[in-house]
Coordinates of C-alpha atoms (C1' of nucleotides) in Angstrom, one line a residue:
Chain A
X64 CA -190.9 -118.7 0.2
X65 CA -192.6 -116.6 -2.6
X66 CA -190.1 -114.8 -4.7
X67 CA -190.4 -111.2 -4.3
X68 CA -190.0 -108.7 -7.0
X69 CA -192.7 -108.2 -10.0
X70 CA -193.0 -111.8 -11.3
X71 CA -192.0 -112.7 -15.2
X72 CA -194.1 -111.5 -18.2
X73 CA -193.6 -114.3 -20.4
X74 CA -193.6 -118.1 -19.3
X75 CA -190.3 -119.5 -18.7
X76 CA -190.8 -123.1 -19.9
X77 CA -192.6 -122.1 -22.7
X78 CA -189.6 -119.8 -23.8
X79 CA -186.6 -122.5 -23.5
X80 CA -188.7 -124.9 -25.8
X81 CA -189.1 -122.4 -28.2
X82 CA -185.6 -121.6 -28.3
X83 CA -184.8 -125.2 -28.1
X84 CA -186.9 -125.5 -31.5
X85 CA -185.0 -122.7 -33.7
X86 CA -181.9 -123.9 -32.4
X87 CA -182.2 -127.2 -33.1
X88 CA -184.3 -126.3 -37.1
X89 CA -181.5 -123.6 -38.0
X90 CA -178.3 -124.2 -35.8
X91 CA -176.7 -121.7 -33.2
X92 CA -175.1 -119.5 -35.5
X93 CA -178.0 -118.9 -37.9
X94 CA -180.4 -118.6 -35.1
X95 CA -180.6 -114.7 -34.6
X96 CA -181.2 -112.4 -30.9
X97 CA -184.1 -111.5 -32.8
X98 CA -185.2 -114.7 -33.7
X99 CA -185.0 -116.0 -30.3
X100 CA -187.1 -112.8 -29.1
X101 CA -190.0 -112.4 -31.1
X102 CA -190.6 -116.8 -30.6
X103 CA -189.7 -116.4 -26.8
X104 CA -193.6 -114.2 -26.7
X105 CA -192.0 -111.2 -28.1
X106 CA -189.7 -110.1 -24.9
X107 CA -187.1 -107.2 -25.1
X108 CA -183.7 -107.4 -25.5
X109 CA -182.8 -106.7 -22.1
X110 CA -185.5 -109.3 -20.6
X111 CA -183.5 -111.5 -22.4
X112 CA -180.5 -110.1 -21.5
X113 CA -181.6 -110.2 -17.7
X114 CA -183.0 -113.4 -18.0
X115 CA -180.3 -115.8 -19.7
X116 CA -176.9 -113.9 -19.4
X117 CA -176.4 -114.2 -23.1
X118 CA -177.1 -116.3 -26.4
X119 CA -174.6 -118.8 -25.5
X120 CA -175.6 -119.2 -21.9
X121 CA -179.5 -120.0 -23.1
X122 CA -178.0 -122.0 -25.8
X123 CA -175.9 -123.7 -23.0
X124 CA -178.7 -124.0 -20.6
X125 CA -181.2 -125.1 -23.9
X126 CA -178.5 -127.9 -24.2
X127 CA -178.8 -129.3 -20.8
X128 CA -182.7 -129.0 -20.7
X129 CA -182.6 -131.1 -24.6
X130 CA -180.4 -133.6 -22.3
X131 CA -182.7 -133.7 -19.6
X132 CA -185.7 -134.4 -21.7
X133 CA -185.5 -135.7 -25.6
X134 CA -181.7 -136.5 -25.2
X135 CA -182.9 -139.3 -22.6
X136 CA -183.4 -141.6 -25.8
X137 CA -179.7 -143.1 -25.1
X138 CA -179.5 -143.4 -21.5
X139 CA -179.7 -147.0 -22.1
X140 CA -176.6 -146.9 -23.3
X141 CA -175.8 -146.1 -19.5
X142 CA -177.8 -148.3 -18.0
X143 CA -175.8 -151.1 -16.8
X144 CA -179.0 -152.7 -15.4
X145 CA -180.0 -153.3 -18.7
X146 CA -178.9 -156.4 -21.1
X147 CA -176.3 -155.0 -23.8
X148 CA -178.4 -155.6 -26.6
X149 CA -181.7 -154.2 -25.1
X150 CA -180.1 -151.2 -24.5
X151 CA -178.4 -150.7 -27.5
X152 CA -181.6 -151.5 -29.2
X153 CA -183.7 -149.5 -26.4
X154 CA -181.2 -146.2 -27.6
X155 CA -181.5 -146.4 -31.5
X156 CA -185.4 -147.2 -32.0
X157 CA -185.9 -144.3 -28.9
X158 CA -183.4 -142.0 -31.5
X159 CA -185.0 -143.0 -34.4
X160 CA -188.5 -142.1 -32.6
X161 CA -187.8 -139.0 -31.2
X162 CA -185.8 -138.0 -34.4
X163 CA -188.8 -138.3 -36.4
X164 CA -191.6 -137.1 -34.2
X165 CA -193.6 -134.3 -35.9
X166 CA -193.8 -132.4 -32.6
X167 CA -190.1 -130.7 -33.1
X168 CA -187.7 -130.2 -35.8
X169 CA -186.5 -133.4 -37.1
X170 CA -183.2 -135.2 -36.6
X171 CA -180.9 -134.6 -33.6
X172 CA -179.6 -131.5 -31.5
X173 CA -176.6 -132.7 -31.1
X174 CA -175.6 -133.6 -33.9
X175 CA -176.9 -130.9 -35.8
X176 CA -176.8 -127.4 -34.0
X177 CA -173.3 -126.9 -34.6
X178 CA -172.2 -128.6 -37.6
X179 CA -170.8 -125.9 -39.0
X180 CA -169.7 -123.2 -37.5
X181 CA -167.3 -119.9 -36.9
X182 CA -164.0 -120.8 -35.6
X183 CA -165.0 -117.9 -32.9
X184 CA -166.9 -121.2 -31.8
X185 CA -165.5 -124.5 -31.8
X186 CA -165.6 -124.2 -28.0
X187 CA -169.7 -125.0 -28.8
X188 CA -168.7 -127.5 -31.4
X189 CA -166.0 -129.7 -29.1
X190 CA -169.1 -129.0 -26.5
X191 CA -171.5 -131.5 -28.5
X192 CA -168.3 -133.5 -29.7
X193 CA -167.9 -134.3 -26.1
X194 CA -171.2 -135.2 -25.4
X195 CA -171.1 -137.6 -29.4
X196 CA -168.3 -139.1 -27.7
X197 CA -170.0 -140.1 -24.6
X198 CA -172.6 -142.0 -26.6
X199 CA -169.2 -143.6 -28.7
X200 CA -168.4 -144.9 -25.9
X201 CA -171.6 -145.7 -24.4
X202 CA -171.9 -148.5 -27.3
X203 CA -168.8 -149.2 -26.7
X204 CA -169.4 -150.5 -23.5
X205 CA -172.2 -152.4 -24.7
X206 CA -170.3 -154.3 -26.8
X207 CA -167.1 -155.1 -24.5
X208 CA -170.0 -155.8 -21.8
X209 CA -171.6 -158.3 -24.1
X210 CA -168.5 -160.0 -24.7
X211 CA -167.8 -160.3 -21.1
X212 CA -170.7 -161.8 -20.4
X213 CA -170.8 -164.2 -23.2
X214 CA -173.6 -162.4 -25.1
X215 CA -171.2 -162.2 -27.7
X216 CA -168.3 -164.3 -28.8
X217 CA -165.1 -163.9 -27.8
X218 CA -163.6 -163.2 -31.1
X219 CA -166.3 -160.1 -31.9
X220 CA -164.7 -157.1 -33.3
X221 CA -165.2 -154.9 -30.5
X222 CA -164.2 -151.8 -32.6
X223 CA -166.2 -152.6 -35.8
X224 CA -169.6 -153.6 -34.3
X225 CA -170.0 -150.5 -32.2
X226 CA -168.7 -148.0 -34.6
X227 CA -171.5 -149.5 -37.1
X228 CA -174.0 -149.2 -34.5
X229 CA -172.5 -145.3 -34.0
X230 CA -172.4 -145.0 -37.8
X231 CA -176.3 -145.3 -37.9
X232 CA -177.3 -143.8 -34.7
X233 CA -175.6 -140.4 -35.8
X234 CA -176.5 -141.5 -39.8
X235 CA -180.1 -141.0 -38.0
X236 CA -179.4 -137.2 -37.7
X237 CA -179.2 -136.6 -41.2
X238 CA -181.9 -139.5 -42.5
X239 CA -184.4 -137.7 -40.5
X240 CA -183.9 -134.2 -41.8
X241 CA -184.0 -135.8 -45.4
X242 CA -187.3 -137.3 -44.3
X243 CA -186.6 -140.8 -44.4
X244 CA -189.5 -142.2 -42.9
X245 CA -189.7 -144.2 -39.4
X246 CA -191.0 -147.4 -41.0
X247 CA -187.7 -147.2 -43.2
X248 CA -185.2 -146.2 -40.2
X249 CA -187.0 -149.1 -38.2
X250 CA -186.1 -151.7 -40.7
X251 CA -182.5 -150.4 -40.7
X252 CA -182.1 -150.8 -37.3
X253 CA -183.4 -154.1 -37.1
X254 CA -181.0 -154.8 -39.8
X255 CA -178.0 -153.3 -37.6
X256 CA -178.9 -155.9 -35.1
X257 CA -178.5 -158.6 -37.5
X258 CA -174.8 -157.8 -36.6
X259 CA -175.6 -158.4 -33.4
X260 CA -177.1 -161.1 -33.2
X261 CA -174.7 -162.6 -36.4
X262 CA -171.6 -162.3 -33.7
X263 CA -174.5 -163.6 -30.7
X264 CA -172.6 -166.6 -28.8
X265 CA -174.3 -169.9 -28.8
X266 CA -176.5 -170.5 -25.8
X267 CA -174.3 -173.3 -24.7
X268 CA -171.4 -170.8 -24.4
X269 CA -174.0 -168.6 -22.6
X270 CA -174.7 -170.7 -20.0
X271 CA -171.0 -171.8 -19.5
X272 CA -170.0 -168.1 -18.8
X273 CA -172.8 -168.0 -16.9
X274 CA -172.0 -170.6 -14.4
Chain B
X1108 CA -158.0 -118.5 -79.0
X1109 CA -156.2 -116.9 -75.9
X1110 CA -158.2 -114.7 -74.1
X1111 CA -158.8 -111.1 -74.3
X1112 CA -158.4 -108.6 -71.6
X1113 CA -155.9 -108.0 -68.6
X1114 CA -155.2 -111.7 -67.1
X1115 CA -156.6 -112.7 -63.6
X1116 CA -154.3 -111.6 -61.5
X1117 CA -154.9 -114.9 -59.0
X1118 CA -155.1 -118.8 -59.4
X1119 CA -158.6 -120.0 -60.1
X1120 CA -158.1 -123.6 -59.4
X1121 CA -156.4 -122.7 -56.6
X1122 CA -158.6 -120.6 -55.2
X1123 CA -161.9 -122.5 -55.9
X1124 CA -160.0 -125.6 -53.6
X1125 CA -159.1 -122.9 -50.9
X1126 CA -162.9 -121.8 -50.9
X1127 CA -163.9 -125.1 -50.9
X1128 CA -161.7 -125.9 -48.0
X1129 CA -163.5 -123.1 -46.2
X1130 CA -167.0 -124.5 -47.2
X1131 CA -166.5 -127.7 -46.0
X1132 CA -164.9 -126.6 -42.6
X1133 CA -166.8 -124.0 -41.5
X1134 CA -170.3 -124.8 -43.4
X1135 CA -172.0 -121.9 -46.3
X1136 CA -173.4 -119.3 -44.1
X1137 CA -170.6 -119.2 -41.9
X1138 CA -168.2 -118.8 -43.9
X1139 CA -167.9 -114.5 -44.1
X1140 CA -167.1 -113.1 -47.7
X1141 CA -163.7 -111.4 -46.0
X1142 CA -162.0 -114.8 -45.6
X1143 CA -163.0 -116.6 -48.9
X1144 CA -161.6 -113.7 -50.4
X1145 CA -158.9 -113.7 -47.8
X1146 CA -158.2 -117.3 -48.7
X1147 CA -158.2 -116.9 -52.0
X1148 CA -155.1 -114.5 -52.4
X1149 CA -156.5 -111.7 -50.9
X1150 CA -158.5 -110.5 -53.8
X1151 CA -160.5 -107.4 -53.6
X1152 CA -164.4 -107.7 -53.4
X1153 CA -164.9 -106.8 -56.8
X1154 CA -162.5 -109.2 -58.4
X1155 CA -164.7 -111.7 -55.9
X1156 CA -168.2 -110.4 -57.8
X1157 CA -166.7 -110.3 -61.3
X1158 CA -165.1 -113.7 -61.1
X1159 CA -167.7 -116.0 -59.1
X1160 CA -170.8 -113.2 -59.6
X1161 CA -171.8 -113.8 -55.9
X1162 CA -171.3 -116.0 -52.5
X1163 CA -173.9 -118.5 -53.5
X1164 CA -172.7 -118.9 -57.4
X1165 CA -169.2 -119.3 -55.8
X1166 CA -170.9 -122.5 -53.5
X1167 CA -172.3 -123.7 -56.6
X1168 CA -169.4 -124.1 -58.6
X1169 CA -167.4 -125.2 -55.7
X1170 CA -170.1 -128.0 -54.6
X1171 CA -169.7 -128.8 -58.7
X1172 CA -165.9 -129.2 -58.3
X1173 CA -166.3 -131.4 -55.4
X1174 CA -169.0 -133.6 -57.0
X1175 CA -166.5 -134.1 -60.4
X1176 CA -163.3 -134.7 -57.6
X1177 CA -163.7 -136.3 -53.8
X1178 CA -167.3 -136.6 -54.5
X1179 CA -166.0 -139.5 -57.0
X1180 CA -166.0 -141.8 -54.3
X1181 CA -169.5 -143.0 -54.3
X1182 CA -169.8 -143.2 -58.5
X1183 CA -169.5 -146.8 -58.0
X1184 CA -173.2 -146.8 -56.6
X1185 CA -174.4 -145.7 -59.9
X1186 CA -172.3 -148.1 -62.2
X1187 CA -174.3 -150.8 -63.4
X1188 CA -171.5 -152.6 -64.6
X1189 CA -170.1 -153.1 -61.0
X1190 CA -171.6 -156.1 -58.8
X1191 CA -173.7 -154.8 -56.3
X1192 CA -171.4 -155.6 -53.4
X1193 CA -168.4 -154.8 -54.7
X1194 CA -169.7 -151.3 -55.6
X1195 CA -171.3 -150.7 -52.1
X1196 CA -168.0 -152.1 -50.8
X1197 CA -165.8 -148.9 -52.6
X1198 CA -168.4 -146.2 -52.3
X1199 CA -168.1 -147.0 -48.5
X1200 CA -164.3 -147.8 -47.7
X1201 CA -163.5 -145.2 -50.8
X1202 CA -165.6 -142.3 -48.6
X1203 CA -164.5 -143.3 -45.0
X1204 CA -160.9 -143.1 -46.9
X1205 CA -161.1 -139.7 -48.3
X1206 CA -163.2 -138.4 -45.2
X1207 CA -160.3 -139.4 -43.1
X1208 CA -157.5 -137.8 -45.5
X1209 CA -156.0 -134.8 -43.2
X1210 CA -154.7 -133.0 -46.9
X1211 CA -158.5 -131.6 -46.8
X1212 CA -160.8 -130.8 -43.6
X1213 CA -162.6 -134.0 -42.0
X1214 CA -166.2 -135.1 -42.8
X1215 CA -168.3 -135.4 -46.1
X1216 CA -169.0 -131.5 -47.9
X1217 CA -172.7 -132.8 -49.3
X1218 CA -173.5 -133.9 -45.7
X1219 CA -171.9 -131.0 -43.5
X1220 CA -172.1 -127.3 -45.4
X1221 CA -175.7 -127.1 -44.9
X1222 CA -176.6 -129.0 -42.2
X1223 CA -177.6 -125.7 -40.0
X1224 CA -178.8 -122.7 -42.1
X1225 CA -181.1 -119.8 -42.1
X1226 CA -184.5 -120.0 -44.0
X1227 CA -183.4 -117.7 -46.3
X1228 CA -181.1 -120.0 -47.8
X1229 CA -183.2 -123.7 -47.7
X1230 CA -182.9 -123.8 -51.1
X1231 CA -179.4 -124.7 -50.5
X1232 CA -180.1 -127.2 -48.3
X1233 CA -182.4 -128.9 -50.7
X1234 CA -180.1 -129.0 -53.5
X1235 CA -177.7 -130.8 -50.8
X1236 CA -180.5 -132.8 -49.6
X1237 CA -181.0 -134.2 -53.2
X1238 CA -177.3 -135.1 -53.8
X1239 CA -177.9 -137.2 -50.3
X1240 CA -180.8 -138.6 -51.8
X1241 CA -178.9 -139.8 -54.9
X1242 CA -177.1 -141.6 -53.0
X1243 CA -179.8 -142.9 -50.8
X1244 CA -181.3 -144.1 -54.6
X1245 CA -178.1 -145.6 -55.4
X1246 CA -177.5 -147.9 -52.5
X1247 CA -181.4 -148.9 -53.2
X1248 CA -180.7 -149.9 -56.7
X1249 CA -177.4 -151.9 -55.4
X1250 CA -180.0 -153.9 -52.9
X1251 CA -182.4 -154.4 -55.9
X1252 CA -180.1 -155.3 -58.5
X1253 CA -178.4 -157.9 -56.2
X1254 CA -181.7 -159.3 -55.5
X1255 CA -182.4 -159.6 -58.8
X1256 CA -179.5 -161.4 -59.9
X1257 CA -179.9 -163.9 -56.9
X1258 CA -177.1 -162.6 -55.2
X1259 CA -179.3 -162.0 -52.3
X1260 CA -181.9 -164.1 -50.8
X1261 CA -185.4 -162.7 -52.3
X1262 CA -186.7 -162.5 -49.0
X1263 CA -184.4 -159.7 -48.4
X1264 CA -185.5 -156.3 -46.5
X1265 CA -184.3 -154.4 -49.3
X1266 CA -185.6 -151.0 -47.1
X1267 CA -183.7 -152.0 -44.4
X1268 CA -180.6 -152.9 -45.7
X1269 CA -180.3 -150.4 -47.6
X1270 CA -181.1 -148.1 -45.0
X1271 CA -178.2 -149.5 -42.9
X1272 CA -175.9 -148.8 -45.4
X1273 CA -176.9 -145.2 -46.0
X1274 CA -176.9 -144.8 -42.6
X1275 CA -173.8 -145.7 -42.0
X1276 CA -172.1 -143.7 -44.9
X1277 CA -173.8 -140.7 -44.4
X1278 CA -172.8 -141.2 -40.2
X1279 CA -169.4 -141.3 -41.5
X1280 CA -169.5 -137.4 -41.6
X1281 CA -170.0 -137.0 -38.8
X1282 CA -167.4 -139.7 -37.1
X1283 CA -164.6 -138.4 -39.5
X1284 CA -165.0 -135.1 -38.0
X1285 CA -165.3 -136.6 -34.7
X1286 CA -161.8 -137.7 -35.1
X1287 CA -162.4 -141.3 -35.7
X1288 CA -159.8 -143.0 -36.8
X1289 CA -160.0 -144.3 -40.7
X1290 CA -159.3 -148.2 -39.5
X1291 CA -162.4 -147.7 -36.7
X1292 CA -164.8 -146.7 -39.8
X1293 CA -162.9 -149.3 -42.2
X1294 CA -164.0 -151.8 -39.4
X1295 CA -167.3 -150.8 -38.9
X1296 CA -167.6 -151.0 -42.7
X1297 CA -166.8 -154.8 -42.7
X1298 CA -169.3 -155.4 -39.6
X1299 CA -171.8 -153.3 -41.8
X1300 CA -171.2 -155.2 -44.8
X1301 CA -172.0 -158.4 -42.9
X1302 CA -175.1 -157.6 -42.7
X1303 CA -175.3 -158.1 -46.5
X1304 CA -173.6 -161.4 -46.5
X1305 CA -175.9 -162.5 -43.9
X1306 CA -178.6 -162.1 -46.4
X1307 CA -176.5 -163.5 -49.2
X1308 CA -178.1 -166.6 -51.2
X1309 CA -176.5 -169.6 -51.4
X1310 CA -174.5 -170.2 -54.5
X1311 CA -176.8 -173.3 -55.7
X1312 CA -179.6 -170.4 -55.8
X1313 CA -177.3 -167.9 -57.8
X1314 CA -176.8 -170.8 -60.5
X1315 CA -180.3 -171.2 -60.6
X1316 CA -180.8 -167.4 -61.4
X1317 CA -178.3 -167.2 -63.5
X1318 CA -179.2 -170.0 -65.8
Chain C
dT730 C1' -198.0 -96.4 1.5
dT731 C1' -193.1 -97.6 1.5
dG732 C1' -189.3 -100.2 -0.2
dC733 C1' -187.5 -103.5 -3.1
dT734 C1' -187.1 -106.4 -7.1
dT735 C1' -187.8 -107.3 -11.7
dC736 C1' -189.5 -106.5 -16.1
dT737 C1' -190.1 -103.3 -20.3
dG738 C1' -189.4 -100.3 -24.3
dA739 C1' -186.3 -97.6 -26.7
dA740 C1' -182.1 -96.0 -27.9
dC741 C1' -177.5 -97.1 -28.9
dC742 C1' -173.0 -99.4 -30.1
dA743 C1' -169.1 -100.9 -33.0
dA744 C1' -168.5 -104.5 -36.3
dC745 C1' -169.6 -107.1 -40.0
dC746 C1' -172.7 -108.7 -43.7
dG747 C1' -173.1 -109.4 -49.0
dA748 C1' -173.1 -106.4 -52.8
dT749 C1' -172.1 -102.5 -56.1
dC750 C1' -170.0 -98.6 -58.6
dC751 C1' -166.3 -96.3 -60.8
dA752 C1' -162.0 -95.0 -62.3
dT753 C1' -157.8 -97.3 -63.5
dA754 C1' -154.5 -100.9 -65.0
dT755 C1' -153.1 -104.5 -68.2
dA756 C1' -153.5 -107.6 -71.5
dT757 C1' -154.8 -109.2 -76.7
dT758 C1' -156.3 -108.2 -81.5
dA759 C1' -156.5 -105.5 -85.6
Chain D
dT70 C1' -150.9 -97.5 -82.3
dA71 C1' -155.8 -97.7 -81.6
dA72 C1' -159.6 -100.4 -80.2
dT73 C1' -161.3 -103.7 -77.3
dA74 C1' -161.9 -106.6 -73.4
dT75 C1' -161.2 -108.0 -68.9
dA76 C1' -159.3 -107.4 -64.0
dT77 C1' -158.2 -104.5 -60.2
dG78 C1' -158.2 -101.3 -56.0
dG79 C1' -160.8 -98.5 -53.2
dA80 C1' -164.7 -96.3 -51.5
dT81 C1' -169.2 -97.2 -50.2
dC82 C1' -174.0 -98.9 -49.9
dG83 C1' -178.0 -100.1 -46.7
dG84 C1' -178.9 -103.6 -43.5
dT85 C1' -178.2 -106.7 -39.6
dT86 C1' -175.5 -108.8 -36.1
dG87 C1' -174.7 -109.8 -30.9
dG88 C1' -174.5 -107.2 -27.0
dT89 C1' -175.5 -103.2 -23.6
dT90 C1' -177.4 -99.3 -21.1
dC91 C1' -180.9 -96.6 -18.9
dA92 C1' -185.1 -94.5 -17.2
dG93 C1' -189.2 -95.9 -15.6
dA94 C1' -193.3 -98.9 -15.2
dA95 C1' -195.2 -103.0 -12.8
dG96 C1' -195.9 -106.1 -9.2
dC97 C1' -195.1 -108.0 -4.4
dA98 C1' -194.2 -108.0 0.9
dA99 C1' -194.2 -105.5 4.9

DNA sequence: TTGCTTCTGAACCAACCGATCCATATATTA
DNA sequence: TAATATATGGATCGGTTGGTTCAGAAGCAA
């Protein structure tokens, strides 16, 4: 089932990334319809019109396709499948990767893009709030799950371990765009999991809960 | 010595907090000339350009003002005369306190007024950038200092503790404005500073250091 | 070739941006 | 009162913003 019609001038793909990129270096507000042109291969005004609806629908669809792809860093935090601490581990060293990688602009689209903005917007900003709040409570669940299954003591603070572990998985955002190196973010992490592993349940208790 | 010339007809301190307020809510770019001068008692533009000289001398001064005021709250990282932990201790609870405090907007100004911004105005976000990395310093030179006193062990990751710390106060931003609550971050705090104590030499070894 | 779809370049819109100029108003100092 | 110094209101600058429309060219299937 070809699609009819004379095909597209410019390459599709291509064009989200690239609109991904500026979004993500400047923010949705200072990103410009010009901007966004000239780096999607120099198309018109009303290709771009025709083709994404407006700058908040590509900036919506660039959202999903940064979910899809680099946001995948914490879907361990989803991942029941996975052991607590793997996946909370799995999540930050994949952030602090991805945050960092020359490739694109450094620290994290979500965070970032809309940090400050027009009021005319806060409908973009509770957007990405939303989606901050999903990995809140992604760690969360780590946590409780740990507890449950006597990966962690019983009397871990629940509330102060995974906002620490939320504190330097968004703190990541901004270390990266200051250009703290991975080597350094690395060594905090594995410093974060000395929480962890401080509050980690003896194995005896493991293997009790276990049984 | 009074002053010459007709009087101002507005409040300066008072409008240098409302800009300031505006700043840290909305972030530099987005914040239009019409509502600064809006905000601060509806001044005409060229009492604006006489008084401040332009939008970015205004930022200036303001980001000065906030540096000599809330910024106060991580001093302690740069006063020697503090011990190490007790001075990470207040610059963290002090800035989850004031981030939290609903008589100004959520989050941390340094962190938040530049995150996103047009090239034209990096400059900005460098000067930002190097407040953050004074910061970044400080907690460093807590790590050290502590190390070298024998408060903490000498095999110490001093990176990676203090990279946990400084990720942790400069995620506060970005929790505060998420609407976590103050006792969530003053939790997370006391998880984060366990990661200190963990490393914390036993007292036989401070005596030896100290003698 | 005939339809049909989609893209393209150019022109256009009202609104707002930060900034400047000038004439006027209001205060202190001599 | 005269001289001086500063602040004010209002008009206005050129430029850019995000968003839209339209006539026509370009490609594909039948």
């Amino acid at each position: 089932m070809a699609r009819t019609g004379r095909p597209r001038g410019f390459d599709m793909d291509e064009a989200l990334d690239q609109a991904m990129h500026l979004f993500w270096e400047h923010g949705y507000e200072a990103t410009s319809l010009s901007q966004l042109k000239a780096a999607m291969g120099g198309i018109s005004a009303s290709s771009f019109f025709a083709a994404f609806g407006s700058k908040e629908a590509l900036f919506r669809t660039v959202l999903d396709r940064y979910a899809q792809t680099h946001g995948q860093v914490v879907a361990p935090l989803h991942d029941p499948a996975l052991k607590p601490r793997d996946a909370v581990e799995q999540a930050l060293r994949g952030s602090a990767r991805m945050q960092t990688d020359p490739a694109h602009p450094l620290g994290c689209f979500v965070v970032l893009t809309t940090a400050n903005s027009s009021p005319e917007n806060r409908h973009l900003q509770t957007l990405l709030a939303t989606e901050r709040q999903r990995n809140r409570d992604g760690l969360r669940a780590c946590v409780e799950r740990a507890v449950a299954r006597g990966d962690l003591r019983a009397d871990t603070d629940v509330t102060g371990l995974a906002t620490v572990l939320d504190g330097v998985l968004v703190g990541l955002a901004t270390q990266a765009r200051d250009g703290v190196p991975l080597s350094a973010l690395d060594a905090g992490i594995t410093a974060a999991l000395g929480v962890w592993d401080a509050h980690a349940a003896p194995a005896a208790a493991r293997k009790r809960k276990a049984a």
